[in-house]
CSV table of C-alpha atoms and ligand atoms in Angstrom, one decimal:
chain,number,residue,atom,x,y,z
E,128,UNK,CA,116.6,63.4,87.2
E,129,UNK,CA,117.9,66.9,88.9
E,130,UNK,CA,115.5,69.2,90.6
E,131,UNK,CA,115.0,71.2,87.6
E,132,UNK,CA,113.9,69.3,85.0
E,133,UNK,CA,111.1,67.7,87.7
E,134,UNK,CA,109.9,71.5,88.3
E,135,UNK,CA,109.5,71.4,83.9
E,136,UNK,CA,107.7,68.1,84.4
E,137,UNK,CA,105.8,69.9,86.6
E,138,UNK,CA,105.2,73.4,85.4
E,139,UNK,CA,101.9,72.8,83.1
E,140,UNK,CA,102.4,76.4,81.6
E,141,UNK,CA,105.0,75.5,79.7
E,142,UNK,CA,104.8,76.7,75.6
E,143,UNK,CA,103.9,73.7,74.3
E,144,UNK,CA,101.2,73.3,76.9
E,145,UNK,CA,99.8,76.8,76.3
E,146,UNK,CA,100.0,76.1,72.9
E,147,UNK,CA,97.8,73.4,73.1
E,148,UNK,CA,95.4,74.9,75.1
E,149,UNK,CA,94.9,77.8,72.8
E,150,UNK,CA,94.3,75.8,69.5
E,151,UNK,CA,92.2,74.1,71.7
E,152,UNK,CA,90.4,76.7,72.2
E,153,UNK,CA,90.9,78.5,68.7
E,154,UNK,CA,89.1,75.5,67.2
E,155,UNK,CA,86.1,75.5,68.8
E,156,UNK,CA,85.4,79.3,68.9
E,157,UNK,CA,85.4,81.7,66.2
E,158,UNK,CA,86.0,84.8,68.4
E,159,UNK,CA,89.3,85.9,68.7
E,160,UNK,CA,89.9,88.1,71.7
E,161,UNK,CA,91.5,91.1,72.1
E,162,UNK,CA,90.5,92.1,76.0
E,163,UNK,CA,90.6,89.7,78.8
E,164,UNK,CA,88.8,90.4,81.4
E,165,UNK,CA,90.0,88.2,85.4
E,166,UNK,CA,86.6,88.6,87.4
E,167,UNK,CA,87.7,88.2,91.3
E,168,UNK,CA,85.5,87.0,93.9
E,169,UNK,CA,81.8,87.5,93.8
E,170,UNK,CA,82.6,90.0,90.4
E,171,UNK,CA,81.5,86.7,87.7
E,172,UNK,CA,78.5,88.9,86.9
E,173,UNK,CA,80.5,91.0,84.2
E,174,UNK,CA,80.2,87.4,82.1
E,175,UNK,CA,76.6,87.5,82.2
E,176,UNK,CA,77.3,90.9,80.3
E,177,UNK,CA,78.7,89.1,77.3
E,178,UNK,CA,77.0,88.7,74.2
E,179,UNK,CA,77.1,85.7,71.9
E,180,UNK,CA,78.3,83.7,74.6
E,181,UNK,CA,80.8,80.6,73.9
E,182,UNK,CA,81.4,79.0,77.3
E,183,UNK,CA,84.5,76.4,78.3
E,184,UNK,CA,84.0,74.9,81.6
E,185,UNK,CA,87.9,74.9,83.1
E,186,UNK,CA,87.7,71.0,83.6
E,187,UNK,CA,87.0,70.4,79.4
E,188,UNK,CA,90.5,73.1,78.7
E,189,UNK,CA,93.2,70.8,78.3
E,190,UNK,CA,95.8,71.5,81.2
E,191,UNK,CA,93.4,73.9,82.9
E,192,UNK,CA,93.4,73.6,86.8
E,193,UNK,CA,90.0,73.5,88.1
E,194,UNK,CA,88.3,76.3,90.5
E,195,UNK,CA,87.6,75.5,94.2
E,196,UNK,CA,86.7,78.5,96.2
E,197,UNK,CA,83.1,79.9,96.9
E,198,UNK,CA,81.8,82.2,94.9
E,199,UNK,CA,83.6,80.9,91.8
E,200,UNK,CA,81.8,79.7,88.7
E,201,UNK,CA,84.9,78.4,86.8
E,202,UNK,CA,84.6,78.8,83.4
E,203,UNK,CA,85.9,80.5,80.5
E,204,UNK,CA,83.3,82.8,78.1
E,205,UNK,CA,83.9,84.2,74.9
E,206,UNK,CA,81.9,86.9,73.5
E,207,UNK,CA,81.8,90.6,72.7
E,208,UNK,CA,81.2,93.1,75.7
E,209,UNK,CA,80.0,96.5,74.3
E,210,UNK,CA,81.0,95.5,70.8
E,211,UNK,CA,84.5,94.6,71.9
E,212,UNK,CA,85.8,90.9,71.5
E,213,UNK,CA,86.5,89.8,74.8
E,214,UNK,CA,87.6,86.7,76.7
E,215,UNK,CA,86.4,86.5,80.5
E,216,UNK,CA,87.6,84.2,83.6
E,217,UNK,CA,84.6,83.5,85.3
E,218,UNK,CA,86.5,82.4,88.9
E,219,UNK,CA,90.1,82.9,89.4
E,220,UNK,CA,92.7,80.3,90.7
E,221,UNK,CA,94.2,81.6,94.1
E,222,UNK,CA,97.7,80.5,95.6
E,223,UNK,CA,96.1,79.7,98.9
E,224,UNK,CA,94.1,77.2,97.3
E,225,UNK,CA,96.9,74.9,97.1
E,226,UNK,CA,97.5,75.7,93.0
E,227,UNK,CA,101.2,76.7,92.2
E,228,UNK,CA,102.2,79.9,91.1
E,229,UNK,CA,102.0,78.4,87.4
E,230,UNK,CA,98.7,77.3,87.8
E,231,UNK,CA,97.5,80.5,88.9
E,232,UNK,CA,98.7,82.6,85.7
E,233,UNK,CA,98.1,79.6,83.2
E,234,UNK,CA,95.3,80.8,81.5
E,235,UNK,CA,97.1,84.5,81.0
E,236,UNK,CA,99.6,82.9,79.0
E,237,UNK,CA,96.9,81.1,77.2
E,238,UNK,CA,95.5,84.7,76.8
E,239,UNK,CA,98.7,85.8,75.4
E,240,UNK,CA,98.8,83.0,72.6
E,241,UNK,CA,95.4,83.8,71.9
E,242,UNK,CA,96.0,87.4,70.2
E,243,UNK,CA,95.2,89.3,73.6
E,244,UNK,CA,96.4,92.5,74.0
E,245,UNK,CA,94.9,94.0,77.3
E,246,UNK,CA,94.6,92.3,80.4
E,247,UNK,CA,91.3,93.7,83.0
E,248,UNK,CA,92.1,92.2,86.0
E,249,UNK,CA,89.7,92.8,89.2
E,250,UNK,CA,89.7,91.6,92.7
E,251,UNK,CA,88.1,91.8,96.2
E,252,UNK,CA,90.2,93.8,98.5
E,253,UNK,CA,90.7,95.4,102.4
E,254,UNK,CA,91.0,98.9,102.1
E,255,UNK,CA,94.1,99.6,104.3
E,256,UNK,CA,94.3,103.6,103.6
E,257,UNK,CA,92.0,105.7,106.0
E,258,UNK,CA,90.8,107.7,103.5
E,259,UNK,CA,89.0,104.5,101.8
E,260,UNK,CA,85.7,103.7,101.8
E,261,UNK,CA,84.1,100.3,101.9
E,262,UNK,CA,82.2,99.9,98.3
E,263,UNK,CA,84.9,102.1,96.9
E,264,UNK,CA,87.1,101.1,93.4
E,265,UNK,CA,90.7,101.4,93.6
E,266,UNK,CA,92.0,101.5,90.7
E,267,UNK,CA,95.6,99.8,90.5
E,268,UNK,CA,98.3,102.2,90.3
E,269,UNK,CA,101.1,99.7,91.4
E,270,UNK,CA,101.7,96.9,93.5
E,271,UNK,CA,103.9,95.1,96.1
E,272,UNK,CA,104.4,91.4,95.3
E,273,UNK,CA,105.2,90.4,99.2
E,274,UNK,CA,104.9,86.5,97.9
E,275,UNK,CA,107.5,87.1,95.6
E,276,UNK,CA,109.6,89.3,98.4
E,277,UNK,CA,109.5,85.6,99.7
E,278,UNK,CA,110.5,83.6,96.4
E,279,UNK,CA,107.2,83.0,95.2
E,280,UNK,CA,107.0,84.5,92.1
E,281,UNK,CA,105.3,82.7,88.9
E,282,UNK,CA,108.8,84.0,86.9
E,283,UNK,CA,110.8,81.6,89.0
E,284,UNK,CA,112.5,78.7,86.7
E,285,UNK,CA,113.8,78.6,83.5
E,286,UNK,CA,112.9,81.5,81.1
E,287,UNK,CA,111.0,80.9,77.6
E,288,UNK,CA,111.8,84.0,75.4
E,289,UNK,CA,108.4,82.7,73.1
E,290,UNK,CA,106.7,84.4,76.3
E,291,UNK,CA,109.2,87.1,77.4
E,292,UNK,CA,112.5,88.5,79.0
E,293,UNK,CA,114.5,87.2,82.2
E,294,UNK,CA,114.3,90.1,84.5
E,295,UNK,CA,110.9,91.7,82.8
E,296,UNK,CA,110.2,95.6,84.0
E,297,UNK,CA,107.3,96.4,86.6
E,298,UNK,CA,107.8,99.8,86.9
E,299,UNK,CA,105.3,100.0,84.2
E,300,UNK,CA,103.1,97.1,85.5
E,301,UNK,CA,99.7,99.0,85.2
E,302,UNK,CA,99.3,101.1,82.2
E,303,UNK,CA,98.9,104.2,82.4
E,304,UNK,CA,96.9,105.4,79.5
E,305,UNK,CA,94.4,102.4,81.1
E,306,UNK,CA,94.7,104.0,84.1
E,307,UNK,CA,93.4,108.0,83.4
E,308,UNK,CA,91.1,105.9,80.9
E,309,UNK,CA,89.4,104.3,84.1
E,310,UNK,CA,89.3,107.4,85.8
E,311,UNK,CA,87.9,109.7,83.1
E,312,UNK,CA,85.2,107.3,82.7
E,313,UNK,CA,84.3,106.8,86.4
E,314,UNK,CA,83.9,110.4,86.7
E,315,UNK,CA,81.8,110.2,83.0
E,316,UNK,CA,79.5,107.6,84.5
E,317,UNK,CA,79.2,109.6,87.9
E,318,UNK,CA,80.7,107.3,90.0
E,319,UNK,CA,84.0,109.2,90.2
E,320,UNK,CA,83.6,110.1,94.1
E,321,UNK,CA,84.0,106.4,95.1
E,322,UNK,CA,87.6,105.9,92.4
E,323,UNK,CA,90.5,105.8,94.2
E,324,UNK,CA,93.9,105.2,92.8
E,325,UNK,CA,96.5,103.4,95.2
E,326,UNK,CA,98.9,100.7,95.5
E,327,UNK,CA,97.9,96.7,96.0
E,328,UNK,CA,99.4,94.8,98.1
E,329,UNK,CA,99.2,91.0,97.3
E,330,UNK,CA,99.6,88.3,100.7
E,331,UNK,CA,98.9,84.8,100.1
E,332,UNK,CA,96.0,84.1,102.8
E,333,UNK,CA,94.2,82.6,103.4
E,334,UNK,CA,94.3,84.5,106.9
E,335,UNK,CA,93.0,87.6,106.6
E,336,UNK,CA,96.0,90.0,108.1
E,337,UNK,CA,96.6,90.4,111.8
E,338,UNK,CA,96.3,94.1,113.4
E,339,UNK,CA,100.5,94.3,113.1
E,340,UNK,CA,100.3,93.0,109.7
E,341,UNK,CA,97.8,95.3,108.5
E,342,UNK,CA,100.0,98.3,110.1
E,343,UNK,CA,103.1,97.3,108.9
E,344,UNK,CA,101.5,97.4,105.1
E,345,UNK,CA,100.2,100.6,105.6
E,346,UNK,CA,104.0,101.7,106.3
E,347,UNK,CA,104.8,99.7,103.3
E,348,UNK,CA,103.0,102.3,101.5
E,349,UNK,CA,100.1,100.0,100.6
E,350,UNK,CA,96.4,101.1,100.0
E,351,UNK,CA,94.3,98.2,99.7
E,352,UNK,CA,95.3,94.5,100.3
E,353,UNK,CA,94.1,91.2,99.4
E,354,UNK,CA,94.8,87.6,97.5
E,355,UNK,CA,95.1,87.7,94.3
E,356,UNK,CA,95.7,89.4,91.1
E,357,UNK,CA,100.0,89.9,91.0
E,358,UNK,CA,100.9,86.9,90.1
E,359,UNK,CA,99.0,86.8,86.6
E,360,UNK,CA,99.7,90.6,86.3
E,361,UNK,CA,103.8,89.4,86.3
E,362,UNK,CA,103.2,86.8,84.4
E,363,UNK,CA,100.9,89.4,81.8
E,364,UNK,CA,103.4,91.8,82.1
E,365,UNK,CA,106.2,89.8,81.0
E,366,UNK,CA,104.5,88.5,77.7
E,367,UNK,CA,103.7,91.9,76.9
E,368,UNK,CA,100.0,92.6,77.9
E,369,UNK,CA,98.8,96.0,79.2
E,370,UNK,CA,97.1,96.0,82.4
E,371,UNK,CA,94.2,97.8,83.8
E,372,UNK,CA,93.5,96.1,87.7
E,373,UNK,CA,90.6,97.2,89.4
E,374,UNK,CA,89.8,96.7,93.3
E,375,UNK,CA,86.2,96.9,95.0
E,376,UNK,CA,87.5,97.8,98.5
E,377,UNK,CA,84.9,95.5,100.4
E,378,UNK,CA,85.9,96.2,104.3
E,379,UNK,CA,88.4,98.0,106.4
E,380,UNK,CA,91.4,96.0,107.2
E,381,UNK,CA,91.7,96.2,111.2
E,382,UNK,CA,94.6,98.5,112.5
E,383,UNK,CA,92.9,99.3,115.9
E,384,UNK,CA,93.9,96.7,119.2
E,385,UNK,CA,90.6,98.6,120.7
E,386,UNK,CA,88.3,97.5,117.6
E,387,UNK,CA,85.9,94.8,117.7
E,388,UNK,CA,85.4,94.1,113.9
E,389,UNK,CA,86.6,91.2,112.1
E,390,UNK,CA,86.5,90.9,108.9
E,391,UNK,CA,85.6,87.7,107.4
E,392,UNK,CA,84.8,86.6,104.1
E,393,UNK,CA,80.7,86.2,104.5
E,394,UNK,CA,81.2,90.5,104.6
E,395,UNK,CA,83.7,90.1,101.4
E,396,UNK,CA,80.7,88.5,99.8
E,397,UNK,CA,77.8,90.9,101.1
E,398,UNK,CA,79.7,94.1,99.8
E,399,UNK,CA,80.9,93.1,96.7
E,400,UNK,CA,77.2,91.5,95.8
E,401,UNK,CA,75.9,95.4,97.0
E,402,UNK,CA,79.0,97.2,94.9
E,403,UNK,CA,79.6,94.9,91.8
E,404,UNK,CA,76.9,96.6,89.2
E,405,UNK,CA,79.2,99.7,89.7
E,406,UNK,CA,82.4,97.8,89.4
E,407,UNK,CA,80.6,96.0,86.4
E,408,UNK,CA,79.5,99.2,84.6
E,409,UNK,CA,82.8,100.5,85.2
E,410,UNK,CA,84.3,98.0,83.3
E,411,UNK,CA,81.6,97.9,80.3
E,412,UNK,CA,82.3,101.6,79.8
E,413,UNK,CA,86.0,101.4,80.1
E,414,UNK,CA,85.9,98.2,77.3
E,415,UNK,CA,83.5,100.4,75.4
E,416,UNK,CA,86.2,103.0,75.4
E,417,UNK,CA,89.4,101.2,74.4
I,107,LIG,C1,92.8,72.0,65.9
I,107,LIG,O1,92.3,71.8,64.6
I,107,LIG,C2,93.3,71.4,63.7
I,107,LIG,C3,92.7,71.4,62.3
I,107,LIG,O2,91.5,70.7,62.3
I,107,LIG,C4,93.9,70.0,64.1
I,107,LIG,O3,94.9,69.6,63.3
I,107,LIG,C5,94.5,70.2,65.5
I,107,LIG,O4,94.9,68.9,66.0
I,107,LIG,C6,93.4,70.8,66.5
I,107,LIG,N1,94.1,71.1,67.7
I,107,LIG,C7,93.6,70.9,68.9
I,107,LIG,C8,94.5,71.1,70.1
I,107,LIG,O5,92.4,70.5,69.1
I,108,LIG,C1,95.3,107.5,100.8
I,108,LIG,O1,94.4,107.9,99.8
I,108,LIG,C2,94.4,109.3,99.5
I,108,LIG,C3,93.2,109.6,98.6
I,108,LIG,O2,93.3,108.8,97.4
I,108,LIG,C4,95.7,109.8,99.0
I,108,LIG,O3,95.7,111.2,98.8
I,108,LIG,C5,96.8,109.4,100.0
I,108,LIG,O4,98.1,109.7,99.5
I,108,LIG,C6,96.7,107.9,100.4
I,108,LIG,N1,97.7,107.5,101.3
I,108,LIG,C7,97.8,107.8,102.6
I,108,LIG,C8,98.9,107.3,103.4
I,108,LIG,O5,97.0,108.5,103.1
């Protein structure tokens, strides 16, 4: 057998397995989605928001990898949030987990056969940019996919046109009628002094960044960084989902040698339990709104 058709073997997001996923899932819920909503670390509480709750544990969604880190609930929940039929990912599949890059953006594609149309994506991150403040929301206004700088991108393989192009376009990866949405109703909900808009940068972890590191993405023109979040915004992009990404910035990523703060993930935890009813009233008033 040649090296590609093991990757296919491999590669559990393939159409038919999407496929089966979704009618899965069609037949055992009557809602029918048009938001999906990613929660990031420590950010599950927008699920409790949901009303007439169906919930899918990830180990009972056929194909569906299963959710290791702490913090993550892993499950799927169905429901309507402010009126609005929405899906949410209650825990995310990370990279540095060990899951492949097809694992990690599974469920978007699942998503995409589903009827989605708009893709809420949110995520823990350092804030790199001086001007940040810890408990702030950066809203995403583009991003640098260093993982795929380094040929780890979720695109890699052979292409299915059921799902998109070859070369997709990011230039456009984070809407931008989503994005002045966000920000018009962060200011609405008087929480528009802690919105910032910037650029994400995604490393795989699960080291936080050294000193160097953490310089060298600030030169790169990156605002906040963290773990997550590009690789199913790629993969949402190039079956045709819009994309809002918010990020709670929940420390400052360490450019001083003089410094003696670390940041570890216990603080990742504390600030985003602190910060996340913002981040989650954010959100309800933005799915209110679209
Ligand atoms: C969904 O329901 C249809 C009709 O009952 C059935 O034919 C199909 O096998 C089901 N699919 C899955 C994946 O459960
Ligand atoms: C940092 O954020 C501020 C406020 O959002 C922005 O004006 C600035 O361009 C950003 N970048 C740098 C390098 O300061």
């Amino acid at each position: 057998m040649d090296a590609l058709s093991c990757l296919s073997l491999l590669n559990r997001s393939s159409y038919d397995d999407c496929k089966k996923a979704a009618d899965w899932l069609r037949n055992r819920t009557k809602q029918r989605p048009r938001v999906a909503i990613i929660c990031g670390s420590g950010l599950g509480g927008l699920a409790d928001l949901i009303d007439d709750k169906t919930i899918f544990p990830y180990e009972d969604i056929p194909g569906f990898p299963t959710s290791t880190v702490a913090g993550h609930a892993g499950q799927l929940v169905f429901g309507t949030l402010q009126g609005q039929a929405c899906v949410c990912m209650q825990g995310r599949f990370h990279f540095y987990e060990g899951y492949s890059m097809q694992d990690v953006t599974y469920p978007v594609r699942i998503f995409f056969l589903l009827g989605v149309e708009i893709l809420i994506v949110t995520n823990a991150a350092g804030g790199l940019n001086g001007s940040y403040k810890v408990g702030d929301i950066m809203v995403i206004k583009d991003h640098i996919n260093l993982p795929g700088f380094s040929g780890q991108n979720p695109l890699v393989g052979k292409n299915d046109e059921r799902f998109g192009v070859r070369f997709p376009c990011t230039s456009d990866a984070y809407d931008r009628n989503l994005r002045s949405l966000a920000i018009q109703t962060a200011h609405a909900e008087k929480c528009g002094s802690i919105v910032q808009e910037g650029v994400y940068c995604m490393v795989v972890g699960p080291t936080f960044e050294t000193i160097a590191e953490c310089n060298l993405l600030k030169k790169l023109g990156a605002d906040a960084v963290g773990m997550s979040t590009v690789p199913e915004v790629v993969v949402a992009r190039h079956c045709g989902l819009r994309v809002l990404g918010l990020s709670l910035i929940t420390n400052k990523a360490v450019t001083d040698y003089d410094s003696n703060e670390k940041t570890n993930h216990e603080e990742v935890l504390a600030t985003t339990c602190l910060r996340a009813q913002d981040l989650q009233r954010l959100v309800r008033h933005i799915v209110m709104k679209i």
